[in-house]
Coordinates of C-alpha atoms in Angstrom, one line a residue:
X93 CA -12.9 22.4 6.3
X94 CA -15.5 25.4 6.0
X95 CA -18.8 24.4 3.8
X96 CA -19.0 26.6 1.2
X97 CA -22.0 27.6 -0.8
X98 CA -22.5 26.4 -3.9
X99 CA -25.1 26.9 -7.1
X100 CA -26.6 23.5 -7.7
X101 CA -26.3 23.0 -11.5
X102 CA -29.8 24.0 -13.8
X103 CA -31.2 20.3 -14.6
X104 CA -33.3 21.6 -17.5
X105 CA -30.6 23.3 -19.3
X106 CA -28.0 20.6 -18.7
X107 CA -26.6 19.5 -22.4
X108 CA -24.8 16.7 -21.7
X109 CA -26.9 13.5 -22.9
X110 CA -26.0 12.0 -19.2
X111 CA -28.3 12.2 -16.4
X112 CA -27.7 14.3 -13.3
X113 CA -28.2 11.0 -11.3
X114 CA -25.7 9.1 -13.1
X115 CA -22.8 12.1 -12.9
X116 CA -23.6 12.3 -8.9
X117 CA -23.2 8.3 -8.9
X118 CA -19.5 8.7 -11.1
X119 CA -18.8 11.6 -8.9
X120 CA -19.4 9.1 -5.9
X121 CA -17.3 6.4 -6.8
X122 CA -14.8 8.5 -7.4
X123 CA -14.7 10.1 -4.2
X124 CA -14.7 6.6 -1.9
X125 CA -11.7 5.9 -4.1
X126 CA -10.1 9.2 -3.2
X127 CA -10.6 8.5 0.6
X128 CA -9.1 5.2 0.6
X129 CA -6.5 6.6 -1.4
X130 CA -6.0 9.0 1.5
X131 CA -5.9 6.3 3.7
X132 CA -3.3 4.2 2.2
X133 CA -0.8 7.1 1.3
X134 CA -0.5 7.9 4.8
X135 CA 0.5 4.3 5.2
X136 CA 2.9 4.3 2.8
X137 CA 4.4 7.7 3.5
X138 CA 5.0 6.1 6.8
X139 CA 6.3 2.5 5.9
X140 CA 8.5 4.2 3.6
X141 CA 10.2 6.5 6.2
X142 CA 10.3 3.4 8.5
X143 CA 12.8 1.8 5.8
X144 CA 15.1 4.7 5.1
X145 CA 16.9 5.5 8.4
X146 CA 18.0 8.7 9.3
X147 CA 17.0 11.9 8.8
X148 CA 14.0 10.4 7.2
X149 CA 12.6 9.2 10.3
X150 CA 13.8 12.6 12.3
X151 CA 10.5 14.6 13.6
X152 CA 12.5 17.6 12.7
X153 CA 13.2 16.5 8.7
X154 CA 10.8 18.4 6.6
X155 CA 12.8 19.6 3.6
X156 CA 10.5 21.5 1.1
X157 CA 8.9 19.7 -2.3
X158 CA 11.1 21.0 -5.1
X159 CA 8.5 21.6 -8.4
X160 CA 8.7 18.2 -10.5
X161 CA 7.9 18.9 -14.6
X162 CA 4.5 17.2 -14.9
X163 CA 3.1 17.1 -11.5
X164 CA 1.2 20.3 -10.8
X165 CA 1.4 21.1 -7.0
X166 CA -1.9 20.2 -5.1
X167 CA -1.0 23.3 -2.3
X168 CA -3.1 26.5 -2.6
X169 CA -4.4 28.9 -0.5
X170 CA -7.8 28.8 1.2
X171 CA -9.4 31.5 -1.6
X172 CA -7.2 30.0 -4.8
X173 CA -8.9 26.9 -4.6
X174 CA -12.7 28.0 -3.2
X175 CA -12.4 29.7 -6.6
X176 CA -11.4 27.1 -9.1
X177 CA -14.1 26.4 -11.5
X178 CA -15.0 22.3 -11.5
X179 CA -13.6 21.9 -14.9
X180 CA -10.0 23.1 -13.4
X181 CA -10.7 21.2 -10.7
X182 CA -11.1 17.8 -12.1
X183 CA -8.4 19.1 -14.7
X184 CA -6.0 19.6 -12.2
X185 CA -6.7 15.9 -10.5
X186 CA -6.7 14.4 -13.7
X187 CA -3.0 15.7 -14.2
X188 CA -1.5 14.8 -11.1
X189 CA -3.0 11.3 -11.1
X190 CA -2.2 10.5 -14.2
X191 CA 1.5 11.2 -14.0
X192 CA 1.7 10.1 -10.2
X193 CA 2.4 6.7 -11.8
X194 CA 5.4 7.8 -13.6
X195 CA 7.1 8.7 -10.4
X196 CA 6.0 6.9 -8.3
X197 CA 7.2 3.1 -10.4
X198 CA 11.0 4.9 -10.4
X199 CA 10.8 4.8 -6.6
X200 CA 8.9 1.1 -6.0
X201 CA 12.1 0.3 -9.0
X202 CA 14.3 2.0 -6.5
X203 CA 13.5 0.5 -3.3
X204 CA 13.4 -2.7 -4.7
X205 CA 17.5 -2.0 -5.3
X206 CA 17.7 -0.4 -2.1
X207 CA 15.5 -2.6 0.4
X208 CA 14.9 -5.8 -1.4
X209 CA 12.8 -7.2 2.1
X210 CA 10.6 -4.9 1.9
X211 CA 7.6 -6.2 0.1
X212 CA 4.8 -4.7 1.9
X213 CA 6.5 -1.3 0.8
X214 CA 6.9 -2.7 -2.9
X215 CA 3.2 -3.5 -2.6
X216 CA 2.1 -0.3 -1.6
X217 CA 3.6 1.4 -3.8
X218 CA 2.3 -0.8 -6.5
X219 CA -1.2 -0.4 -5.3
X220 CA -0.6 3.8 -5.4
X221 CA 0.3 3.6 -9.3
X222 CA -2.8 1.4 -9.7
X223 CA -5.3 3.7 -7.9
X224 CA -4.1 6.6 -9.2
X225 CA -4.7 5.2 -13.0
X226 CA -8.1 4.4 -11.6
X227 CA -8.9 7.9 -10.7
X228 CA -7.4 9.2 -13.1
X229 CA -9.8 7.2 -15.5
X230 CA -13.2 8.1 -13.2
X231 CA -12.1 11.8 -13.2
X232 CA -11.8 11.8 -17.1
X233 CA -15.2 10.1 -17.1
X234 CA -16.8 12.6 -15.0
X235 CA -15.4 15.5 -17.2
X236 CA -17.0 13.8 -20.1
X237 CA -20.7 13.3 -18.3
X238 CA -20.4 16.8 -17.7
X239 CA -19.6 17.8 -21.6
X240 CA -15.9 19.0 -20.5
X241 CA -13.0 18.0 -22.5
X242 CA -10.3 17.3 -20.7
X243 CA -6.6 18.7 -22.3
X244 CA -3.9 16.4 -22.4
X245 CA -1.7 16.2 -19.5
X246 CA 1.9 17.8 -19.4
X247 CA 5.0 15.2 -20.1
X248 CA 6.4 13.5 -17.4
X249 CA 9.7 14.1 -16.4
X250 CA 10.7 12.1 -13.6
X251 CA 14.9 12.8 -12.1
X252 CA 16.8 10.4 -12.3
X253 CA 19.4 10.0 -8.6
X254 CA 22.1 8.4 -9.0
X255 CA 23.8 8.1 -5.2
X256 CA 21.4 6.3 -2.8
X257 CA 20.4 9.7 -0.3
X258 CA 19.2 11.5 -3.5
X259 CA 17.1 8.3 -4.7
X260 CA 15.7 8.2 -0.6
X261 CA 15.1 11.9 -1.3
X262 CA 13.4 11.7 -4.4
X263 CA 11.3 8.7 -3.1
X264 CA 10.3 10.7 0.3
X265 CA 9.4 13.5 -2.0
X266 CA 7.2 11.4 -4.7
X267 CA 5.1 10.1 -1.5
X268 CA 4.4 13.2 0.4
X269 CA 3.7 14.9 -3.3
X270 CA 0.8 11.5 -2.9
X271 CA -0.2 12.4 0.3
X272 CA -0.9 15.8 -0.6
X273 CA -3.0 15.0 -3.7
X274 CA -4.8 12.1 -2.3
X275 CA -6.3 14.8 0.3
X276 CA -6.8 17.3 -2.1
X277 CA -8.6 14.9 -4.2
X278 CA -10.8 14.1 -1.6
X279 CA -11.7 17.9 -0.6
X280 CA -12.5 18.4 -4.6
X281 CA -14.7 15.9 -5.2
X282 CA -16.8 16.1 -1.7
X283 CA -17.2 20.1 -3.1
X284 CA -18.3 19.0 -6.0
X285 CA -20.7 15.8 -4.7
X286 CA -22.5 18.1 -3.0
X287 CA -23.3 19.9 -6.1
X288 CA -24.7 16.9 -7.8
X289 CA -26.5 15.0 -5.0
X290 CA -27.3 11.6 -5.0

């Protein structure tokens, strides 16, 4: 990705009551969560394929991500996102990760109808509505370090499938949707850790 110039932040006219030092070090931990995160939804994007069958498995199947009330999309262009402020951007994060959870436990619910074997898949799955409450919590914490308020996520409205291809469907989408914010994630807070330096 293309390094972009940044302002490092004024450390005399800081307000917040929180060191610079201790905001880079939240700002850290969040962001080796985020790549491990990025790491384990490409595993499970591709454990849960392996367990569908067909199309799902098909090079060719790429159906687009319908809008889901509740999950803001992480796609946007190169110049949308070089100019988000960091309060939208940990806003935006903070959103997504904490409503991942409530899609993603209808589809470890699902596949635990549909492919009752499959308990490495169960685990992942698990493990992704864990992590993401964990980010979600660091990137609050950062926003309050840095005197932001962070506004209350959106509700959560999760479909509900009823015939088996539609709950496959809904699952595929829920983990690429994952995917997608576990590498945005990581390219917003590596922006952001290099303006507040360890």
């Amino acid at each position: 990705m293309e390094v972009l110039p940044v302002d490092l932040p004024n450390l005399s006219s800081s307000s917040s009551s929180h060191s610079q030092q201790e905001i880079a070090g939240r700002i850290s931990q969040a962001l080796h969560l985020s790549i491990s995160m990025k790491h384990g939804s490409e595993q499970l994007l591709a454990n849960y394929v392996l367990y569908q069958g067909q199309p799902f498995g098909n090079p060719d199947f790429n159906p687009p991500i319908p809008a889901f009330p509740g999950l803001p999309s992480p796609s946007l262009s190169h110049d949308t996102w070089k100019d988000l402020s960091d309060a939208e951007r940990l806003q935006q994060n903070a959103v997504a990760f904490s409503n991942l959870p409530e899609f993603l436990l209808p589809v470890k619910r699902q596949q635990e109808a549909l492919n009752s074997l499959a308990s490495e898949l169960h685990r992942q799955l698990e493990t992704a509505c864990l992590q993401c409450r964990g980010l979600a919590s660091n990137l609050k914490s950062i926003m309050a370090a840095m005197d932001l308020a962070p506004e209350p996520a959106p509700p959560a409205e999760p479909p509900n499938p009823v015939d088996t291809f539609t709950k496959k469907l809904f699952g595929y989408y829920v983990c690429q949707l994952y995917r997608e914010w576990a590498n945005r994630s990581e390219e917003d807070l590596a922006l952001l850790a290099t303006k507040y330096p360890l």
